[in-house]
Amino acid sequence: MTAAVFSSVPLPTIGPGVGERTAAGAGLGTPDRARLVERIAFWVDSPAMTALLGEFGGGQRLVGSLADRLRALEEFSATRWDYRKGQLERHQVVGETFTAPTDARIRSAARSLGLAGRVVPRNRRFDHVLVLGGGVRTMMARAHLAATILRQGVRATSVAGLGSLRPIPEQNVLAAQLGLGDVATEGDAVDEALRHAFGAAPATEQRSGTTETGQSWWVRSHRDVQPPVHVLAAPSNRPGQRANTADTLIGWAELLQPAPVGVRLLLVTTDIFVPFQHCDAVRLLGLRFGCDVETVGFDSDVSPWVPPAPTSAILQEVRSAIRSMQALYEALS
């Protein structure tokens, strides 16, 4: 059976999309909460989501309030798509394989839900580009996508790479093979990849500190390129654990760009992470500061830096997206 082709489902946004207008009295910097709820419901109730659930025996129509439907989705995804078992790192996961027709149908639905095909930003002007952090291969793909987007005419006043102090010394051999310097931490991988992509010299400006809970952080700035590039190794808001996406976004707003009210942001990540990281940014930066967020991700099927994402990893990130949609809806409520 040929996989159905579904229309692309828009993700929740603070500002208007291309060709759209905000509601009367709502502008950039003023979240239109009703519109955000409408977008979440549209994603949850989309034909693509219904078809995806049907592939795993959950094809019955979701019922009840939006909170009920999100809860049912989260519970289903925990039972069927949580290959991380609630605690494993992504690289530790052992997934499953599917028949070719099933695989194609899953990927078609996931593409509609935003986990693929969002490489080129719709808008052409942003205040800041935020490149989300990861290991060496991931960072090379994300950094080079950000540089390509800007070289193709998209405008921004700064680029910020957002990483953590997660130790990754085991990636030094790979970094050296790619012509990068030492990468003791994820933050170093972010810095080295952005320097490689933008042609920046080593940072001549650096500052660091410790939070009230004893969590360390640092910032490196590269002002020899335009737009200037900054790298943050963010502190964790969860002592004993590495900084996650939410921590790095909060760190950017507190340590790199204090009180970024009403700015336009382009997030650059991996395609399969687009929906969940986008919703986290809307919740943390959109609702709090009125930031208008657009998110793109490199095409993991054709990237020279990383191998294609297995289908089980795509399903895991559908679960991540559901949980982020749920957290955004709860914040709106």
Coordinates of C-alpha atoms in Angstrom, one line a residue:
M1 CA 0.0 0.0 0.0
T2 CA 1.4 3.4 -1.0
A3 CA 1.9 5.8 2.0
A4 CA -0.6 8.6 2.2
V5 CA 0.7 12.1 1.7
F6 CA -0.6 14.5 4.4
S7 CA -0.6 18.3 4.4
S8 CA 2.0 19.9 6.6
V9 CA 0.6 20.8 10.0
P10 CA 1.6 24.2 11.3
L11 CA 3.3 24.4 14.7
P12 CA 2.2 26.8 17.5
T13 CA 3.7 30.3 17.1
I14 CA 3.6 33.6 18.9
G15 CA 3.7 35.8 15.8
P16 CA 1.9 35.3 12.4
G17 CA 3.1 32.9 9.8
V18 CA 3.8 34.0 6.3
G19 CA 0.6 35.3 4.8
E20 CA -1.2 35.4 8.2
R21 CA -2.3 38.3 10.3
T22 CA -2.5 38.4 14.1
A23 CA -5.8 38.8 15.8
A24 CA -6.9 42.4 16.5
G25 CA -4.9 43.8 19.4
A26 CA -2.4 41.0 19.3
G27 CA 1.1 41.7 17.9
L28 CA 4.6 40.6 18.2
G29 CA 5.4 40.4 21.9
T30 CA 1.8 39.7 22.8
P31 CA 1.0 36.0 22.8
D32 CA -2.3 35.1 21.2
R33 CA -3.1 32.3 23.6
A34 CA -6.3 31.2 21.9
R35 CA -4.5 30.9 18.6
L36 CA -1.7 28.8 20.3
V37 CA -4.4 26.4 21.8
E38 CA -6.0 26.2 18.3
R39 CA -2.6 25.2 16.8
I40 CA -2.0 22.6 19.4
A41 CA -5.4 21.1 18.9
F42 CA -4.9 21.1 15.1
W43 CA -1.7 19.1 15.5
V44 CA -3.2 16.6 18.0
D45 CA -6.3 16.0 15.8
S46 CA -4.5 16.0 12.4
P47 CA -5.1 13.2 9.9
A48 CA -1.4 12.5 10.2
M49 CA -1.6 11.8 13.9
T50 CA -4.7 9.7 13.5
A51 CA -3.0 7.6 10.8
L52 CA 0.2 7.2 12.9
L53 CA -1.8 6.0 15.9
G54 CA -3.7 3.6 13.6
E55 CA -0.4 2.0 12.6
F56 CA 0.0 0.9 16.3
G57 CA -3.5 -0.2 17.1
G58 CA -4.6 3.2 18.5
G59 CA -6.7 4.3 15.6
Q60 CA -9.8 5.1 17.7
R61 CA -10.7 8.8 17.7
L62 CA -9.3 10.8 20.6
V63 CA -12.1 12.2 22.7
G64 CA -12.6 14.6 25.6
S65 CA -11.1 18.0 26.2
L66 CA -7.8 19.0 24.7
A67 CA -6.1 18.2 28.0
D68 CA -7.7 14.8 27.9
R69 CA -6.6 14.2 24.3
L70 CA -3.0 15.2 25.1
R71 CA -3.0 13.0 28.2
A72 CA -4.2 10.0 26.1
L73 CA -1.6 10.7 23.5
E74 CA 1.2 10.9 26.1
E75 CA 0.1 7.7 27.7
F76 CA -0.1 5.9 24.4
S77 CA 3.3 7.1 23.4
A78 CA 4.8 6.1 26.7
T79 CA 3.5 2.5 26.2
R80 CA 4.5 2.2 22.5
W81 CA 7.2 4.7 21.5
D82 CA 9.3 5.3 24.6
Y83 CA 12.4 3.4 23.5
R84 CA 14.4 5.5 26.0
K85 CA 12.5 3.9 28.8
G86 CA 12.3 7.2 30.5
Q87 CA 16.0 7.4 31.3
L88 CA 18.3 6.2 28.5
E89 CA 20.3 8.7 26.5
R90 CA 19.4 8.7 22.8
H91 CA 22.6 6.9 21.7
Q92 CA 21.9 4.1 24.2
V93 CA 18.5 3.2 22.6
V94 CA 17.8 -0.1 20.9
G95 CA 14.8 0.5 18.6
E96 CA 12.8 -1.8 16.4
T97 CA 12.4 -2.2 12.6
F98 CA 9.3 -2.2 10.5
T99 CA 8.2 -3.5 7.1
A100 CA 8.9 -1.2 4.2
P101 CA 5.2 -0.2 3.7
T102 CA 4.8 0.5 7.5
D103 CA 8.1 2.4 7.6
A104 CA 7.0 4.6 4.7
R105 CA 3.6 5.3 6.3
I106 CA 5.2 6.3 9.6
R107 CA 7.7 8.6 8.0
S108 CA 5.0 10.2 5.9
A109 CA 2.9 11.0 8.9
A110 CA 5.9 12.2 10.9
R111 CA 6.9 14.6 8.1
S112 CA 3.4 16.1 8.2
L113 CA 3.7 16.6 11.9
G114 CA 6.9 18.6 11.5
L115 CA 9.7 16.0 12.0
A116 CA 11.1 16.4 8.5
G117 CA 11.1 18.8 5.5
R118 CA 11.6 22.0 7.5
V119 CA 15.1 23.0 6.4
V120 CA 14.5 26.5 4.9
P121 CA 13.0 29.2 7.1
R122 CA 9.8 30.9 5.8
N123 CA 10.9 34.3 7.1
R124 CA 13.9 36.2 5.9
R125 CA 14.8 38.4 8.8
F126 CA 15.5 37.5 12.5
D127 CA 17.0 39.2 15.5
H128 CA 18.9 36.2 16.6
V129 CA 19.8 32.7 15.3
L130 CA 20.0 30.0 18.1
V131 CA 21.9 26.9 17.2
L132 CA 21.0 24.2 19.7
G133 CA 23.7 22.0 21.1
G134 CA 24.8 18.4 20.7
G135 CA 27.8 16.2 20.0
V136 CA 30.4 16.8 17.3
R137 CA 28.6 15.3 14.3
T138 CA 25.3 16.8 15.2
M139 CA 26.9 20.2 15.8
M140 CA 28.7 20.2 12.5
A141 CA 25.4 19.6 10.7
R142 CA 23.5 22.2 12.7
A143 CA 26.3 24.8 12.5
H144 CA 26.7 24.4 8.8
L145 CA 23.0 24.7 8.2
A146 CA 22.9 27.9 10.1
A147 CA 25.8 29.3 8.1
T148 CA 24.2 28.2 4.8
I149 CA 20.9 29.9 5.7
L150 CA 22.7 33.2 6.5
R151 CA 24.8 33.0 3.4
Q152 CA 21.7 32.5 1.3
G153 CA 20.3 35.9 2.3
V154 CA 18.5 35.4 5.6
R155 CA 19.4 38.3 8.0
A156 CA 20.2 38.2 11.7
T157 CA 22.1 40.4 14.2
S158 CA 23.7 37.6 16.0
V159 CA 24.3 33.8 16.2
A160 CA 24.3 31.9 19.5
G161 CA 25.3 28.3 20.0
L162 CA 23.7 26.8 23.1
G163 CA 25.4 23.8 24.7
S164 CA 26.1 22.3 28.1
L165 CA 29.1 21.3 30.2
R166 CA 28.3 17.6 29.5
P167 CA 31.8 15.9 29.2
I168 CA 32.4 14.3 25.8
P169 CA 36.2 13.6 25.7
E170 CA 35.5 10.4 23.8
Q171 CA 34.7 12.5 20.8
N172 CA 38.1 14.1 20.6
V173 CA 39.3 11.6 18.0
L174 CA 36.4 12.4 15.7
A175 CA 36.9 16.1 16.3
A176 CA 40.5 15.8 15.2
Q177 CA 39.5 13.9 12.1
L178 CA 37.2 16.7 11.2
G179 CA 39.9 19.3 11.8
L180 CA 38.4 20.6 15.0
G181 CA 40.1 21.4 18.3
D182 CA 39.7 19.6 21.6
V183 CA 36.1 19.0 22.8
A184 CA 36.2 18.3 26.5
T185 CA 32.5 19.3 26.8
E186 CA 29.4 19.7 24.6
G187 CA 30.0 23.4 24.8
D188 CA 33.4 23.0 23.3
A189 CA 31.8 21.0 20.4
V190 CA 29.3 23.8 19.8
D191 CA 32.1 26.3 19.8
E192 CA 34.4 24.3 17.4
A193 CA 31.6 23.5 15.0
L194 CA 30.4 27.1 14.8
R195 CA 34.0 28.3 14.3
H196 CA 34.4 25.8 11.5
A197 CA 31.1 26.8 9.8
F198 CA 31.5 30.6 10.1
G199 CA 35.3 30.8 9.8
A200 CA 35.8 32.4 13.2
A201 CA 39.0 32.7 15.0
P202 CA 39.4 31.4 18.6
A203 CA 37.5 33.5 21.1
T204 CA 39.3 36.5 22.5
E205 CA 36.4 37.3 24.8
Q206 CA 35.2 34.9 27.5
R207 CA 33.3 35.2 30.7
S208 CA 32.2 32.5 33.2
G209 CA 30.4 32.2 36.5
T210 CA 28.4 30.0 38.9
T211 CA 24.7 30.1 39.7
E212 CA 23.3 30.3 43.2
T213 CA 22.9 26.5 43.2
G214 CA 26.6 26.0 42.3
Q215 CA 26.1 25.3 38.6
S216 CA 29.0 26.5 36.4
W217 CA 28.6 28.2 33.0
W218 CA 30.7 30.1 30.4
V219 CA 30.2 32.3 27.4
R220 CA 32.7 32.7 24.5
S221 CA 32.3 35.5 21.9
H222 CA 33.6 35.7 18.3
R223 CA 33.4 39.2 17.0
D224 CA 35.7 38.7 14.0
V225 CA 32.7 37.4 11.9
Q226 CA 29.4 39.0 10.9
P227 CA 27.0 38.4 12.4
P228 CA 29.0 37.9 15.7
V229 CA 28.9 34.4 17.1
H230 CA 28.5 33.6 20.8
V231 CA 28.6 30.2 22.5
L232 CA 27.0 29.4 25.8
A233 CA 27.8 26.4 27.9
A234 CA 24.6 26.7 30.0
P235 CA 24.1 25.8 33.7
S236 CA 21.6 23.0 34.5
N237 CA 18.5 23.9 36.5
R238 CA 18.5 20.3 37.7
P239 CA 21.5 19.7 39.9
G240 CA 23.3 16.5 39.1
Q241 CA 22.0 16.4 35.5
R242 CA 23.3 17.9 32.3
A243 CA 21.6 21.0 30.9
N244 CA 18.9 20.1 28.5
T245 CA 17.2 22.1 25.8
A246 CA 15.1 24.1 28.2
D247 CA 18.1 24.9 30.4
T248 CA 20.0 26.3 27.4
L249 CA 17.1 28.4 26.3
I250 CA 16.7 29.8 29.7
G251 CA 20.4 30.4 29.9
W252 CA 20.4 32.3 26.7
A253 CA 17.7 34.6 28.0
E254 CA 19.4 35.2 31.3
L255 CA 23.1 35.1 30.4
L256 CA 23.4 36.1 26.7
Q257 CA 20.4 38.2 25.9
P258 CA 18.7 39.4 29.1
A259 CA 15.0 40.1 28.8
P260 CA 14.7 39.5 25.0
V261 CA 11.2 41.0 24.7
G262 CA 9.5 40.7 21.4
V263 CA 12.5 39.5 19.3
R264 CA 12.3 37.2 16.3
L265 CA 14.3 33.9 16.8
L266 CA 15.3 31.2 14.3
L267 CA 16.2 28.0 16.1
V268 CA 18.4 25.5 14.2
T269 CA 18.4 21.9 15.2
T270 CA 18.0 18.4 13.8
D271 CA 14.8 17.7 11.7
I272 CA 13.3 15.1 14.0
F273 CA 13.7 17.4 17.0
V274 CA 12.0 20.4 15.4
P275 CA 8.5 20.1 17.0
F276 CA 9.5 19.4 20.5
Q277 CA 12.3 21.9 20.7
H278 CA 10.1 24.5 18.9
C279 CA 7.3 24.0 21.5
D280 CA 9.8 24.3 24.4
A281 CA 11.1 27.6 22.9
V282 CA 7.5 28.9 22.5
R283 CA 6.7 28.0 26.1
L284 CA 9.9 29.4 27.6
L285 CA 10.7 32.4 25.4
G286 CA 7.4 33.0 23.6
L287 CA 5.1 33.1 26.6
R288 CA 7.6 34.8 28.9
F289 CA 9.1 37.4 26.6
G290 CA 6.8 37.4 23.5
C291 CA 9.6 36.1 21.3
D292 CA 8.4 34.9 17.8
V293 CA 10.0 31.5 17.2
E294 CA 10.6 29.7 13.9
T295 CA 12.5 26.4 13.9
V296 CA 14.3 24.5 11.2
G297 CA 16.3 21.3 11.2
F298 CA 18.9 19.8 8.9
D299 CA 17.8 16.9 6.8
S300 CA 19.1 13.8 8.6
D301 CA 18.4 11.6 5.6
V302 CA 21.1 13.3 3.4
S303 CA 23.4 15.0 5.9
P304 CA 27.2 14.3 5.3
W305 CA 27.7 14.6 9.1
V306 CA 25.3 12.2 10.7
P307 CA 23.6 8.9 9.6
P308 CA 19.9 8.8 8.7
A309 CA 17.6 8.6 11.7
P310 CA 16.0 5.2 12.2
T311 CA 12.3 5.1 12.2
S312 CA 12.1 4.1 15.9
A313 CA 14.1 7.4 16.7
I314 CA 11.5 9.3 14.7
L315 CA 8.7 7.8 16.8
Q316 CA 10.6 8.6 20.0
E317 CA 10.7 12.2 19.0
V318 CA 7.0 12.2 18.1
R319 CA 6.6 11.3 21.8
S320 CA 8.9 14.2 22.8
A321 CA 6.8 16.5 20.7
I322 CA 3.6 15.3 22.4
R323 CA 5.1 15.9 25.8
S324 CA 6.3 19.4 24.8
M325 CA 2.8 20.2 23.3
Q326 CA 1.3 19.1 26.6
A327 CA 3.7 21.3 28.6
L328 CA 2.9 24.3 26.4
Y329 CA -0.8 23.7 26.7
E330 CA -0.5 23.4 30.5
A331 CA 1.5 26.7 30.6
L332 CA -1.2 28.4 28.6
S333 CA -3.9 27.0 30.9

